XYZ file of C-alpha atoms in Angstrom:
771
model
C -1.815 23.325 -11.601
C -2.631 26.632 -9.533
C -3.861 26.653 -6.198
C -4.818 29.267 -3.541
C -2.785 29.709 0.130
C -6.203 28.276 2.298
C -4.900 24.729 0.595
C -1.236 25.358 -0.126
C -0.632 26.360 3.093
C -2.448 22.541 4.023
C -0.348 21.408 1.346
C 2.520 21.905 2.445
C 1.834 20.463 6.115
C 0.874 17.963 3.871
C 4.158 17.301 2.096
C 6.171 18.448 6.378
C 4.793 14.905 6.884
C 5.341 12.911 3.661
C 9.222 14.872 4.629
C 9.191 13.121 8.005
C 9.412 10.003 6.195
C 12.520 10.116 4.199
C 15.716 8.225 5.308
C 17.885 11.494 4.432
C 18.672 15.367 4.765
C 17.714 15.569 0.109
C 15.693 12.957 0.236
C 12.928 15.182 2.987
C 14.145 18.658 0.901
C 13.115 16.905 -2.023
C 9.879 15.541 -0.138
C 9.026 19.204 0.468
C 9.795 20.357 -3.281
C 7.592 18.814 -4.584
C 4.279 20.849 -6.389
C 1.062 19.502 -8.298
C 2.584 19.270 -11.966
C 1.510 21.653 -14.700
C -0.908 19.377 -16.907
C -2.682 16.555 -17.123
C -0.337 13.885 -18.777
C 2.007 15.318 -15.861
C -0.035 14.432 -13.220
C -1.377 10.711 -15.032
C 2.061 9.629 -14.969
C 2.846 10.384 -11.589
C 0.028 8.893 -10.533
C 0.847 5.382 -12.302
C 4.446 5.992 -11.818
C 3.392 5.660 -7.906
C 0.964 2.381 -8.689
C 3.854 0.633 -9.787
C 6.738 2.153 -7.522
C 3.996 0.965 -4.600
C 3.689 -2.539 -6.298
C 7.206 -2.944 -6.543
C 8.348 -2.195 -2.824
C 5.674 -4.238 -0.890
C 6.849 -7.897 -3.442
C 10.571 -6.795 -2.871
C 10.153 -5.700 0.729
C 13.085 -3.182 -0.414
C 14.536 -0.480 2.134
C 16.500 1.956 1.226
C 19.012 2.876 4.820
C 20.202 6.029 5.387
C 22.384 7.749 3.494
C 24.858 11.138 3.621
C 23.784 14.240 0.852
C 26.497 14.492 -1.784
C 25.062 18.136 -2.268
C 28.755 19.689 -1.390
C 30.989 17.143 -2.358
C 29.051 18.264 -5.889
C 29.886 21.319 -4.612
C 32.542 21.189 -3.801
C 34.246 19.273 -6.201
C 33.217 22.493 -9.173
C 37.187 23.562 -7.713
C 39.504 21.567 -10.873
C 41.580 21.545 -7.498
C 39.752 20.599 -5.370
C 40.810 17.843 -3.213
C 37.930 14.909 -1.305
C 38.486 13.731 1.889
C 38.617 10.194 3.788
C 35.073 11.629 4.700
C 33.405 13.354 1.868
C 35.288 10.043 -0.414
C 33.422 7.959 2.308
C 29.568 9.676 1.797
C 30.328 8.350 -2.117
C 30.583 5.496 -1.479
C 27.268 4.532 0.563
C 26.071 6.103 -1.959
C 27.306 4.270 -5.072
C 26.806 0.626 -2.905
C 23.315 1.499 -2.059
C 22.284 2.201 -5.508
C 23.930 -0.465 -7.122
C 21.377 -2.334 -4.576
C 18.813 -0.245 -5.680
C 19.709 -0.781 -8.922
C 19.658 -4.306 -8.843
C 16.291 -4.618 -6.550
C 14.405 -2.647 -9.436
C 16.043 -4.863 -11.692
C 14.739 -7.997 -10.543
C 12.096 -9.902 -12.467
C 10.607 -9.068 -15.418
C 10.447 -5.300 -15.394
C 9.808 -4.175 -18.508
C 6.529 -5.890 -17.980
C 5.833 -5.365 -13.611
C 7.024 -1.166 -13.983
C 8.147 -0.495 -17.044
C 8.411 3.879 -15.611
C 10.415 2.439 -12.994
C 12.162 0.537 -15.595
C 12.622 4.056 -17.751
C 14.040 5.400 -14.008
C 16.594 3.018 -14.377
C 17.561 3.688 -17.892
C 19.089 7.320 -16.564
C 21.551 5.613 -14.402
C 24.540 5.117 -14.830
C 27.127 2.807 -12.648
C 30.665 4.546 -12.376
C 32.594 0.884 -12.156
C 35.327 2.520 -12.150
C 35.426 5.159 -9.289
C 32.954 2.590 -7.477
C 35.479 -0.642 -7.452
C 38.224 2.740 -6.596
C 36.448 3.578 -3.173
C 35.911 -0.145 -2.739
C 39.480 -1.174 -2.931
C 40.780 1.639 -1.206
C 38.070 2.566 2.130
C 37.037 -0.578 4.479
C 33.688 -1.160 6.300
C 34.830 0.910 8.800
C 35.315 4.303 6.735
C 39.279 4.664 7.103
C 42.151 4.129 3.896
C 42.960 0.060 3.686
C 47.088 -0.645 3.779
C 46.163 -2.370 0.736
C 45.644 0.740 -1.043
C 48.634 1.073 -2.685
C 52.039 -0.932 -1.872
C 53.793 2.613 -0.388
C 51.306 3.196 1.993
C 52.007 -1.288 3.264
C 55.028 -0.528 4.010
C 55.015 3.103 5.711
C 52.488 1.880 7.745
C 54.647 -1.727 8.323
C 57.240 0.661 9.716
C 55.077 3.116 11.858
C 53.574 -0.691 13.871
C 57.402 -2.120 13.670
C 57.674 1.317 15.913
C 54.906 1.105 17.958
C 55.939 -2.503 18.888
C 59.688 -1.219 19.641
C 58.686 1.884 22.524
C 56.441 -0.350 23.799
C 58.779 -3.039 25.154
C 61.750 -0.966 25.702
C 59.171 1.029 27.866
C 58.430 -2.269 29.703
C 61.871 -3.187 29.994
C 62.073 0.424 31.464
C 59.587 0.010 34.035
C 60.724 -3.136 35.065
C 64.527 -2.008 35.772
C 63.575 0.781 37.556
C 60.165 -0.220 39.217
C 58.446 2.932 37.355
C 55.278 0.702 37.313
C 53.937 2.350 40.969
C 54.019 6.174 39.631
C 52.554 5.518 36.544
C 48.941 6.318 35.705
C 49.329 4.266 33.096
C 51.015 1.449 32.106
C 50.564 2.273 28.333
C 52.563 4.513 26.580
C 50.323 7.436 25.105
C 50.185 9.835 22.517
C 50.943 13.626 23.671
C 51.562 15.678 19.996
C 51.688 12.400 17.754
C 54.427 11.027 20.352
C 55.060 7.974 22.225
C 55.611 9.634 25.908
C 54.744 8.021 29.630
C 51.719 9.150 32.178
C 53.733 9.431 34.580
C 52.634 10.974 38.688
C 53.369 14.603 38.918
C 55.875 13.965 41.609
C 58.173 11.714 39.641
C 59.055 14.352 37.435
C 62.285 14.971 37.998
C 63.676 11.063 38.840
C 64.250 10.350 34.735
C 65.813 12.022 32.041
C 63.584 12.976 29.422
C 60.954 15.998 27.919
C 57.360 16.729 29.965
C 55.231 18.227 27.148
C 52.031 18.605 28.861
C 49.917 18.106 32.234
C 46.774 17.140 32.978
C 43.902 19.292 33.646
C 44.319 18.223 37.250
C 48.140 18.879 37.236
C 48.609 15.558 38.924
C 49.967 13.593 35.660
C 52.591 14.589 33.127
C 53.232 13.337 29.782
C 57.014 12.197 29.935
C 59.154 11.791 26.673
C 62.339 9.433 27.691
C 65.320 10.554 26.232
C 65.483 6.933 24.532
C 62.733 7.178 23.335
C 63.336 10.787 21.709
C 65.318 9.691 18.320
C 62.155 6.504 17.429
C 59.202 9.665 17.628
C 61.543 11.330 15.624
C 61.977 8.672 13.200
C 57.889 8.408 13.797
C 57.595 11.614 13.035
C 59.341 11.215 9.267
C 57.622 8.136 8.885
C 53.513 10.338 9.201
C 55.065 12.879 6.801
C 55.582 9.431 4.022
C 51.470 8.139 5.259
C 49.713 11.386 4.766
C 52.170 12.412 1.767
C 50.526 8.481 0.109
C 47.196 9.436 1.553
C 47.083 12.736 0.146
C 48.302 10.895 -2.950
C 45.385 8.758 -2.457
C 42.653 10.887 -2.010
C 43.694 12.440 -5.390
C 43.878 9.522 -7.060
C 39.994 8.513 -6.298
C 38.849 11.818 -6.800
C 39.811 12.094 -9.869
C 37.923 8.930 -11.000
C 35.329 10.426 -9.200
C 36.028 14.063 -11.898
C 36.068 11.523 -14.805
C 32.605 9.634 -13.899
C 30.881 12.638 -12.506
C 27.903 12.414 -14.721
C 27.338 8.606 -13.505
C 28.315 9.168 -9.992
C 25.654 12.422 -10.725
C 23.199 9.416 -11.043
C 23.152 6.927 -8.774
C 23.066 10.178 -6.518
C 19.238 10.914 -8.045
C 18.134 7.959 -8.179
C 18.249 7.300 -4.469
C 17.246 10.452 -4.008
C 13.814 9.624 -6.243
C 13.778 6.164 -4.455
C 13.735 8.370 -1.332
C 10.308 9.917 -2.361
C 9.086 7.019 -3.595
C 9.413 4.879 -0.529
C 8.227 8.217 1.731
C 4.617 8.413 -0.563
C 4.675 4.447 0.025
C 5.310 4.832 3.190
C 2.399 7.741 3.512
C -0.189 5.339 1.579
C 0.535 3.236 4.386
C 0.059 5.694 6.625
C -3.477 6.767 6.755
C -4.262 3.677 3.871
C -3.986 6.110 0.834
C -3.683 4.894 -2.821
C -2.913 6.655 -6.423
C -6.354 8.750 -7.759
C -7.655 7.729 -11.115
C -7.759 11.564 -13.528
C -10.725 10.911 -15.600
C -12.341 14.026 -18.074
C -15.251 12.668 -18.997
C -17.001 12.665 -15.837
C -17.931 14.987 -12.575
C -14.744 13.948 -9.230
C -16.657 10.857 -7.364
C -14.202 10.749 -3.950
C -15.997 7.270 -2.635
C -14.597 7.461 1.687
C -12.506 9.973 1.277
C -11.065 11.629 4.489
C -9.167 14.461 5.326
C -5.596 13.356 4.497
C -4.633 15.736 7.721
C -6.952 14.707 10.269
C -6.728 10.390 8.839
C -2.521 11.222 9.623
C -3.674 12.651 12.923
C -6.168 10.267 13.630
C -7.374 6.967 13.059
C -10.375 7.478 13.818
C -12.119 9.903 10.938
C -15.129 9.219 9.454
C -15.131 8.843 5.809
C -17.108 10.287 3.125
C -18.549 10.012 0.061
C -18.058 13.472 -1.892
C -19.275 13.578 -4.974
C -20.770 14.686 -8.276
C -23.390 12.856 -10.751
C -23.347 13.147 -14.969
C -24.115 16.565 -16.012
C -24.048 18.331 -12.276
C -20.608 21.190 -11.669
C -21.720 21.862 -8.683
C -21.858 20.582 -5.540
C -24.039 22.639 -2.247
C -23.453 21.596 1.040
C -26.198 22.806 3.768
C -26.696 22.231 7.798
C -25.539 23.161 11.133
C -22.795 23.587 12.125
C -20.089 21.470 12.866
C -21.130 19.060 10.868
C -18.517 18.749 8.703
C -18.870 21.517 5.172
C -15.572 22.650 5.511
C -14.020 20.151 6.205
C -15.659 18.651 3.652
C -14.771 21.455 0.979
C -11.132 21.389 2.162
C -10.882 17.881 1.023
C -12.101 18.147 -1.856
C -8.961 21.010 -2.768
C -6.479 19.412 -0.890
C -6.716 15.858 -2.430
C -7.040 17.269 -5.873
C -3.418 19.177 -4.796
C -2.176 15.820 -3.821
C -3.452 13.681 -6.588
C -1.462 15.812 -9.237
C 1.561 16.207 -7.443
C 1.250 12.077 -7.776
C 0.930 11.813 -3.827
C -2.014 8.989 -2.060
C -5.394 10.416 -0.978
C -7.453 8.417 1.561
C -10.225 7.366 -0.547
C -11.205 4.038 -1.368
C -10.119 2.318 -4.382
C -12.549 3.648 -7.658
C -12.358 7.548 -6.836
C -12.545 10.089 -9.642
C -11.125 13.375 -10.363
C -11.380 16.030 -13.558
C -7.953 16.998 -14.433
C -8.718 20.756 -13.321
C -5.429 23.299 -13.756
C -6.065 25.075 -10.984
C -7.939 25.170 -7.842
C -9.308 28.140 -6.166
C -10.169 28.364 -2.255
C -11.871 30.684 -0.577
C -12.097 29.148 2.784
C -12.110 30.996 6.684
C -13.009 34.405 8.050
C -10.352 37.131 5.371
C -10.349 40.289 6.790
C -8.555 42.860 7.670
C -8.196 45.500 9.881
C -4.973 46.758 9.458
C -6.350 47.246 5.653
C -9.203 48.198 6.450
C -11.469 45.239 5.018
C -14.135 43.145 5.990
C -15.111 39.530 5.779
C -17.936 40.440 3.318
C -15.507 42.313 1.409
C -12.488 40.278 1.425
C -14.108 37.455 0.266
C -15.786 39.915 -3.111
C -12.343 41.393 -3.358
C -10.613 37.773 -3.441
C -12.487 36.574 -6.248
C -12.263 39.917 -8.228
C -8.843 39.363 -7.971
C -8.504 35.750 -9.934
C -11.919 36.198 -12.294
C -10.450 36.327 -14.823
C -7.731 33.523 -13.953
C -11.075 31.444 -13.890
C -11.800 29.381 -16.686
C -13.061 25.703 -17.708
C -11.338 23.192 -16.091
C -10.938 24.884 -12.720
C -12.433 24.138 -8.653
C -13.922 26.777 -6.978
C -14.014 26.211 -3.666
C -16.431 28.935 -1.635
C -17.124 28.349 1.947
C -19.764 30.543 3.431
C -19.268 33.272 0.655
C -21.658 36.086 0.761
C -21.910 35.921 4.541
C -21.247 40.002 6.529
C -23.406 41.371 4.901
C -27.663 41.350 3.918
C -28.661 37.626 4.227
C -30.727 38.637 0.876
C -28.226 40.233 -1.146
C -25.878 37.858 0.690
C -27.527 34.790 -1.121
C -29.114 36.595 -4.551
C -24.733 37.102 -5.291
C -23.786 34.429 -4.300
C -26.110 32.266 -6.271
C -25.176 34.983 -9.059
C -21.703 33.811 -8.231
C -22.342 29.530 -9.193
C -24.476 30.667 -12.408
C -21.659 32.355 -14.116
C -18.625 30.404 -12.476
C -21.385 27.281 -13.651
C -21.356 28.361 -17.627
C -17.742 28.840 -17.944
C -17.548 24.541 -17.468
C -16.304 24.589 -13.399
C -16.428 22.938 -10.751
C -17.810 24.656 -7.867
C -18.366 23.484 -4.271
C -19.754 25.690 -1.916
C -21.263 25.697 2.029
C -24.019 27.500 2.788
C -26.320 28.172 5.127
C -28.889 30.605 3.331
C -32.168 28.799 2.899
C -32.646 30.580 -0.605
C -28.882 28.831 -1.829
C -30.797 25.435 -0.264
C -33.433 26.025 -2.417
C -31.149 26.760 -5.244
C -29.147 23.751 -5.262
C -32.626 21.403 -5.218
C -33.991 23.777 -7.830
C -31.348 24.005 -10.412
C -30.695 21.850 -12.799
C -27.231 20.946 -12.865
C -26.372 21.146 -9.475
C -26.105 18.571 -6.861
C -27.752 19.665 -2.707
C -26.447 18.376 0.109
C -27.065 18.304 3.615
C -24.083 17.114 7.146
C -26.443 14.037 9.199
C -26.380 14.859 12.903
C -28.157 12.271 15.141
C -31.735 12.513 15.576
C -31.254 11.499 19.382
C -28.422 12.970 20.328
C -28.435 16.088 17.523
C -24.700 15.283 17.750
C -22.762 15.928 14.392
C -22.701 11.929 12.486
C -19.753 13.292 9.543
C -22.061 12.360 6.800
C -23.171 13.584 3.649
C -26.854 13.146 2.448
C -27.417 13.788 -0.998
C -30.479 15.514 -2.207
C -32.075 17.253 -0.157
C -31.138 19.538 2.771
C -30.090 20.680 6.127
C -31.008 23.228 8.865
C -28.116 24.997 10.438
C -29.266 23.570 14.219
C -27.852 27.279 15.673
C -30.085 26.701 17.910
C -29.210 23.020 19.526
C -25.214 24.167 18.601
C -25.966 27.085 20.764
C -27.458 25.127 23.591
C -24.301 22.573 23.440
C -21.938 25.033 23.402
C -23.483 26.744 27.121
C -25.528 29.295 25.506
C -27.991 30.264 28.610
C -32.127 27.804 28.315
C -33.565 31.980 28.915
C -32.044 33.748 25.800
C -32.617 30.390 23.755
C -35.707 30.040 24.738
C -36.682 33.648 22.912
C -34.553 33.061 20.266
C -37.753 30.524 19.371
C -39.730 32.673 19.880
C -39.010 34.647 17.441
C -38.598 32.088 15.306
C -42.276 31.456 15.238
C -43.203 35.114 15.612
C -41.032 35.704 12.657
C -42.696 32.625 10.672
C -39.711 31.105 9.539
C -39.708 27.851 12.066
C -38.790 25.184 9.958
C -36.998 22.360 12.184
C -39.876 20.258 12.493
C -39.722 19.476 8.788
C -35.520 19.892 8.602
C -34.639 17.431 11.806
C -37.912 14.922 10.304
C -35.787 14.608 6.645
C -32.248 14.191 8.518
C -34.027 11.540 10.476
C -35.269 10.111 7.456
C -31.425 10.783 5.318
C -29.749 8.482 8.159
C -32.078 5.753 7.992
C -31.870 5.925 4.864
C -28.009 5.636 5.550
C -28.140 2.903 7.440
C -30.403 0.857 4.839
C -27.504 1.778 2.464
C -24.420 0.560 4.426
C -27.087 -2.670 5.003
C -26.895 -3.176 1.381
C -23.505 -2.737 0.832
C -22.749 -5.222 3.615
C -25.209 -7.828 2.012
C -23.431 -7.262 -1.258
C -20.163 -7.591 0.498
C -21.116 -10.567 1.741
C -22.994 -11.942 -1.092
C -19.677 -11.257 -3.539
C -17.145 -13.138 -1.665
C -20.114 -16.257 -0.941
C -20.197 -16.386 -5.040
C -16.052 -15.661 -5.433
C -15.607 -18.435 -3.219
C -18.328 -21.137 -4.842
C -16.600 -19.493 -8.256
C -13.254 -20.383 -6.995
C -14.512 -24.362 -5.896
C -16.538 -24.832 -9.010
C -13.173 -23.376 -11.401
C -10.978 -25.953 -9.372
C -13.504 -28.188 -9.563
C -12.846 -27.660 -13.522
C -9.182 -27.954 -13.636
C -9.652 -31.832 -11.861
C -12.012 -33.029 -14.215
C -9.935 -31.423 -17.224
C -7.028 -33.132 -15.409
C -8.492 -36.063 -15.079
C -9.600 -36.157 -18.971
C -5.703 -35.447 -19.888
C -4.266 -38.361 -17.749
C -7.100 -41.322 -18.834
C -5.698 -39.699 -22.283
C -2.929 -40.462 -21.373
C -2.905 -43.739 -20.842
C -4.100 -44.608 -23.298
C -1.142 -43.305 -24.878
C 1.325 -44.522 -22.598
C 0.011 -48.104 -23.472
C 0.373 -47.603 -27.393
C 3.656 -47.055 -26.770
C 4.059 -49.441 -24.793
C 2.187 -51.963 -27.179
C -0.265 -52.769 -24.544
C -2.599 -51.154 -26.965
C -2.920 -51.278 -31.096
C -3.005 -48.052 -33.248
C -6.682 -48.337 -34.309
C -7.353 -49.308 -30.605
C -5.563 -46.409 -29.349
C -7.502 -43.806 -31.933
C -10.624 -44.935 -30.779
C -10.139 -45.167 -27.152
C -9.105 -41.064 -27.622
C -11.930 -40.427 -29.289
C -14.467 -41.991 -27.213
C -12.620 -40.222 -24.277
C -13.679 -36.649 -26.809
C -16.604 -38.363 -27.653
C -17.813 -38.602 -23.869
C -16.907 -34.388 -23.168
C -19.129 -33.426 -26.516
C -22.017 -35.814 -25.892
C -22.473 -34.621 -22.083
C -21.982 -31.028 -23.201
C -24.039 -31.564 -26.339
C -26.677 -33.134 -23.667
C -26.902 -30.483 -21.481
C -27.567 -27.951 -24.578
C -30.467 -30.097 -25.509
C -31.910 -29.100 -22.602
C -35.258 -26.476 -22.869
C -34.988 -23.468 -19.967
C -38.600 -23.235 -18.474
C -40.600 -19.885 -19.052
C -41.131 -17.319 -16.189
C -44.827 -17.888 -15.920
C -44.297 -21.814 -15.464
C -42.901 -21.970 -12.394
C -43.215 -21.199 -9.153
C -42.010 -21.395 -5.245
C -41.107 -25.107 -3.734
C -40.980 -25.844 -7.688
C -37.804 -28.552 -8.037
C -36.092 -27.691 -10.785
C -32.974 -28.484 -13.136
C -30.232 -25.777 -13.215
C -28.405 -26.485 -16.340
C -24.661 -24.560 -16.089
C -23.934 -27.003 -12.954
C -26.754 -29.842 -14.159
C -27.922 -30.408 -10.462
C -31.525 -30.148 -9.074
C -32.446 -27.070 -7.627
C -35.475 -25.765 -5.497
C -37.484 -22.186 -5.854
C -37.658 -20.309 -2.651
C -38.357 -16.506 -4.694
C -39.862 -15.602 -7.999
C -38.334 -12.068 -9.969
C -41.043 -12.182 -12.720
C -40.466 -8.849 -13.316
C -36.395 -9.384 -13.634
C -37.402 -12.565 -14.689
C -34.775 -13.733 -11.947
C -35.117 -16.476 -9.736
C -33.693 -18.089 -6.100
C -33.170 -21.157 -5.965
C -31.573 -23.759 -3.396
C -28.491 -25.652 -4.649
C -28.124 -28.391 -1.999
C -28.287 -25.487 1.114
C -26.171 -23.220 -1.054
C -28.707 -20.411 -1.947
C -28.269 -17.121 -5.506
C -30.173 -15.767 -7.693
C -30.128 -17.586 -11.447
C -31.374 -16.503 -14.513
C -34.422 -18.198 -15.162
C -33.158 -19.085 -18.835
C -30.800 -21.263 -16.936
C -33.146 -23.915 -15.667
C -35.086 -26.511 -17.137
C -38.140 -26.821 -16.462
C -38.580 -30.715 -16.202
C -35.853 -33.434 -13.755
C -34.261 -36.214 -16.127
C -33.670 -38.813 -13.851
C -30.613 -39.428 -12.433
C -27.884 -41.733 -14.016
C -25.494 -43.987 -12.420
C -22.277 -42.097 -12.691
C -18.059 -42.603 -12.643
C -15.778 -40.639 -11.957
C -12.332 -41.754 -10.978
C -11.579 -40.702 -7.443
C -9.557 -37.803 -9.078
C -12.102 -36.564 -10.861
C -15.275 -34.175 -10.081
C -18.198 -31.781 -12.178
C -17.597 -30.325 -15.365
C -17.089 -26.628 -16.846
C -19.603 -25.786 -18.404
C -22.575 -28.708 -18.972
C -19.679 -31.733 -19.138
C -21.045 -34.398 -16.898
C -19.595 -37.595 -15.729
C -20.815 -40.504 -18.677
C -23.021 -42.989 -16.970
C -20.616 -46.102 -15.361
C -20.866 -47.799 -12.018
C -21.046 -45.369 -8.302
C -17.967 -42.946 -6.674
C -15.425 -44.494 -5.493
C -13.255 -43.525 -2.802
C -10.020 -45.913 -2.673
C -8.644 -44.596 1.120
C -6.372 -47.715 1.860
C -2.444 -47.230 3.345
C -3.464 -43.587 4.209
C -3.603 -41.877 7.413
C -6.445 -41.224 9.101
C -6.780 -37.162 9.173
C -5.834 -37.786 5.662
C -8.545 -41.069 4.638
C -11.727 -38.911 6.193
C -10.501 -35.282 4.735
C -9.960 -37.309 0.866
C -13.427 -38.964 1.707
C -15.021 -35.509 2.689
C -13.525 -34.097 -1.012
C -15.309 -37.318 -2.305
C -18.473 -36.712 -0.910
C -18.363 -33.491 -2.273
C -18.152 -34.016 -5.724
C -20.466 -37.005 -5.557
C -23.257 -34.275 -4.138
C -22.473 -31.723 -7.033
C -22.594 -34.803 -10.026
C -26.017 -35.599 -8.465
C -24.668 -38.632 -7.295
C -26.662 -41.044 -4.788
C -23.910 -43.908 -3.791
C -20.243 -43.729 -3.104
C -17.637 -47.137 -2.411
C -15.541 -45.685 0.208
C -13.423 -48.496 -0.026
C -11.197 -48.647 2.914
C -9.565 -52.458 3.837
C -9.916 -54.874 5.789
C -6.529 -54.299 8.600
C -7.226 -54.029 12.200
C -10.797 -51.946 11.345
C -9.184 -48.775 12.943
C -9.908 -47.114 10.074
C -12.912 -48.609 9.118
C -13.980 -46.877 12.203
C -12.767 -43.562 11.902
C -14.671 -43.442 8.550
C -17.636 -44.893 10.203
C -17.705 -42.064 12.799
C -16.842 -39.291 9.699
C -20.672 -40.117 7.546
C -22.205 -40.204 11.144
C -21.195 -36.568 10.795
C -21.948 -36.629 7.843
C -25.258 -34.314 7.158
C -25.333 -35.583 3.331
C -25.335 -38.637 4.163
C -28.565 -40.772 3.884
C -27.156 -44.241 5.144
C -24.189 -46.113 5.438
C -24.034 -50.149 5.298
C -21.173 -53.053 4.481
C -20.860 -54.208 1.162
C -21.581 -57.436 0.260
C -19.444 -60.103 0.332
C -19.367 -60.683 -3.326
C -18.469 -56.474 -3.622
C -15.619 -56.384 -0.657
C -17.091 -57.701 2.538
C -16.271 -55.321 5.593
C -13.615 -53.712 3.696
C -15.927 -52.054 1.738
C -18.410 -49.036 2.710
C -21.282 -48.336 0.353
C -22.533 -44.547 0.888
C -26.049 -43.234 0.033
C -26.142 -39.624 -0.680
C -28.844 -37.715 0.457
């Protein structure tokens, strides 16, 4: 995707923010080099890759630790004789070890199904097993060579440590023999020029035979090598040379392993850098609530609740706005007062288009879509140049002329105050002509203007949509929102007053408007006030819609749970029959008969519900009691919408709109129902068969568990239309009975309750009557 500099600058700022979330220098550099995709397929692939990466990061919680840049190592290894030092080898070890952790994190679970694009990225990963094994064995967690790297190195270092112990012992003996402790600046040995020496006070230097290697900066301490240490230090130097030689051999060996598996090392490096950029994108999305945008070339752009990305990153109070065209439209003309958000809206469209094409998240609501534009051309701001003798108007014309031949179908052109800087009538005419030509080229055009002629054009031209930035009717302050299908006043006088223009000047300006017959401020203000009121109503309706949707989702979840419990009950009954048959408690014939009865129970109840006939809408009125067929429950009609053939009904305190086809006018008499403690209402009109009342057996339960169980049974009884529930709590001490009765007194749907007669359980059972 091509783009003009106005949006390239803002896109670069977004990339700098993105680079700040990378954990490595190479990842940050890769973030800065991101560019919009060259074609639609690549753009869609990038967005799909980000979606899967975001989902993977959320599920696994994986994060990268900072890792070093290996680009210099790769360049160094291009020389056949080059040998890596300990620091370079340690850097490679860190990269290979972390790339293995990343590969395990991506490969956990069913990768091909959950995030196939990450699986494709992992296919390019080739772990250099020999190189990693060698580095892990030779380099310790402290970044140093292990003694066990080779037998020769182990022997040399053991000898060096033996010499150190020998020197320490001899120095202690010397200090004790000659009572030197008060002449030594430090009681331990130290190294100078890679030789063991004693730090002595300078005034003691002539009292022992030996060699002075150097003095401290203050001159108070001399580093003295006694004669008895000279031979030992000579042996130490030989051992140090042997140690360096052995280390060199190990470095050459490890470098050889890396060269042999350089393809795998590069793959691991690229995997880490790619993952660093992906996780940086996820962090950017978290910073401003971003999503991966959908591309749809069959529809105009629709950005719901979108924010300017840079404003969203700098402030959490950025106002979201809806920027969209309807079907058949490809031009948006925004008008209204200064500082109301026209230019920001145009910049938002262009910047979001570039970010989406680069696979970056954008701060918009789910469901937002964009066409896959092949180029974005933005003409924003005053492009005049004193050096080039170019005015504002001339700069606009020259820049538009430069790209006129390039603009074609599938492009986005953004014009901010195009035609300004010249005669308003001629500038407006030119702007209309430019928009006409661009629309004929099937170009998407977004315009901000103050020209009255262009505002009228927006309301009258087919394929063009008008929008106005809104201002508070009372304070005249911008609301940073758009009202569609209307135009707005420029409100230059209000803006001038807001920024300190003297009242005398403003009064004269208002009088000139009256003389010219152009004082349409009252009309525009009225339209603005109506638009603000309408937007508020739409927001209230949207909130109510979300509330009702949430309520409906909860009801659906509740009934789905009840449906599952019913089928578990039926399944349990069938399993009981089969278990009795296997244990010989029922004959084969009786078992088949019982299973058929269970099956017939569902079929007969479903058929009975289906036989109920829906009532005609003409026969329904508010206050009528009907039967809601899908749930098999009685309901009271609150409202009737004859035009849409729907009703608002009250189902035990729950109000919802239903279709007239789902209610029956006649209410059949409620038959007693039998429901096992774990069974409730059926799905799709399957109800409990007739039988004794519902029963809740609470014996042996704690009081809180028993109350919760009883509440569930009473809810199920209300849903099933059962009027009576038996609560078995046992006699015992009577404590459980008191808790049950206290709960029943507070349960709104309970009409009355009483202890059962002695023949049905006496004071060990309570019979509950529901309203």
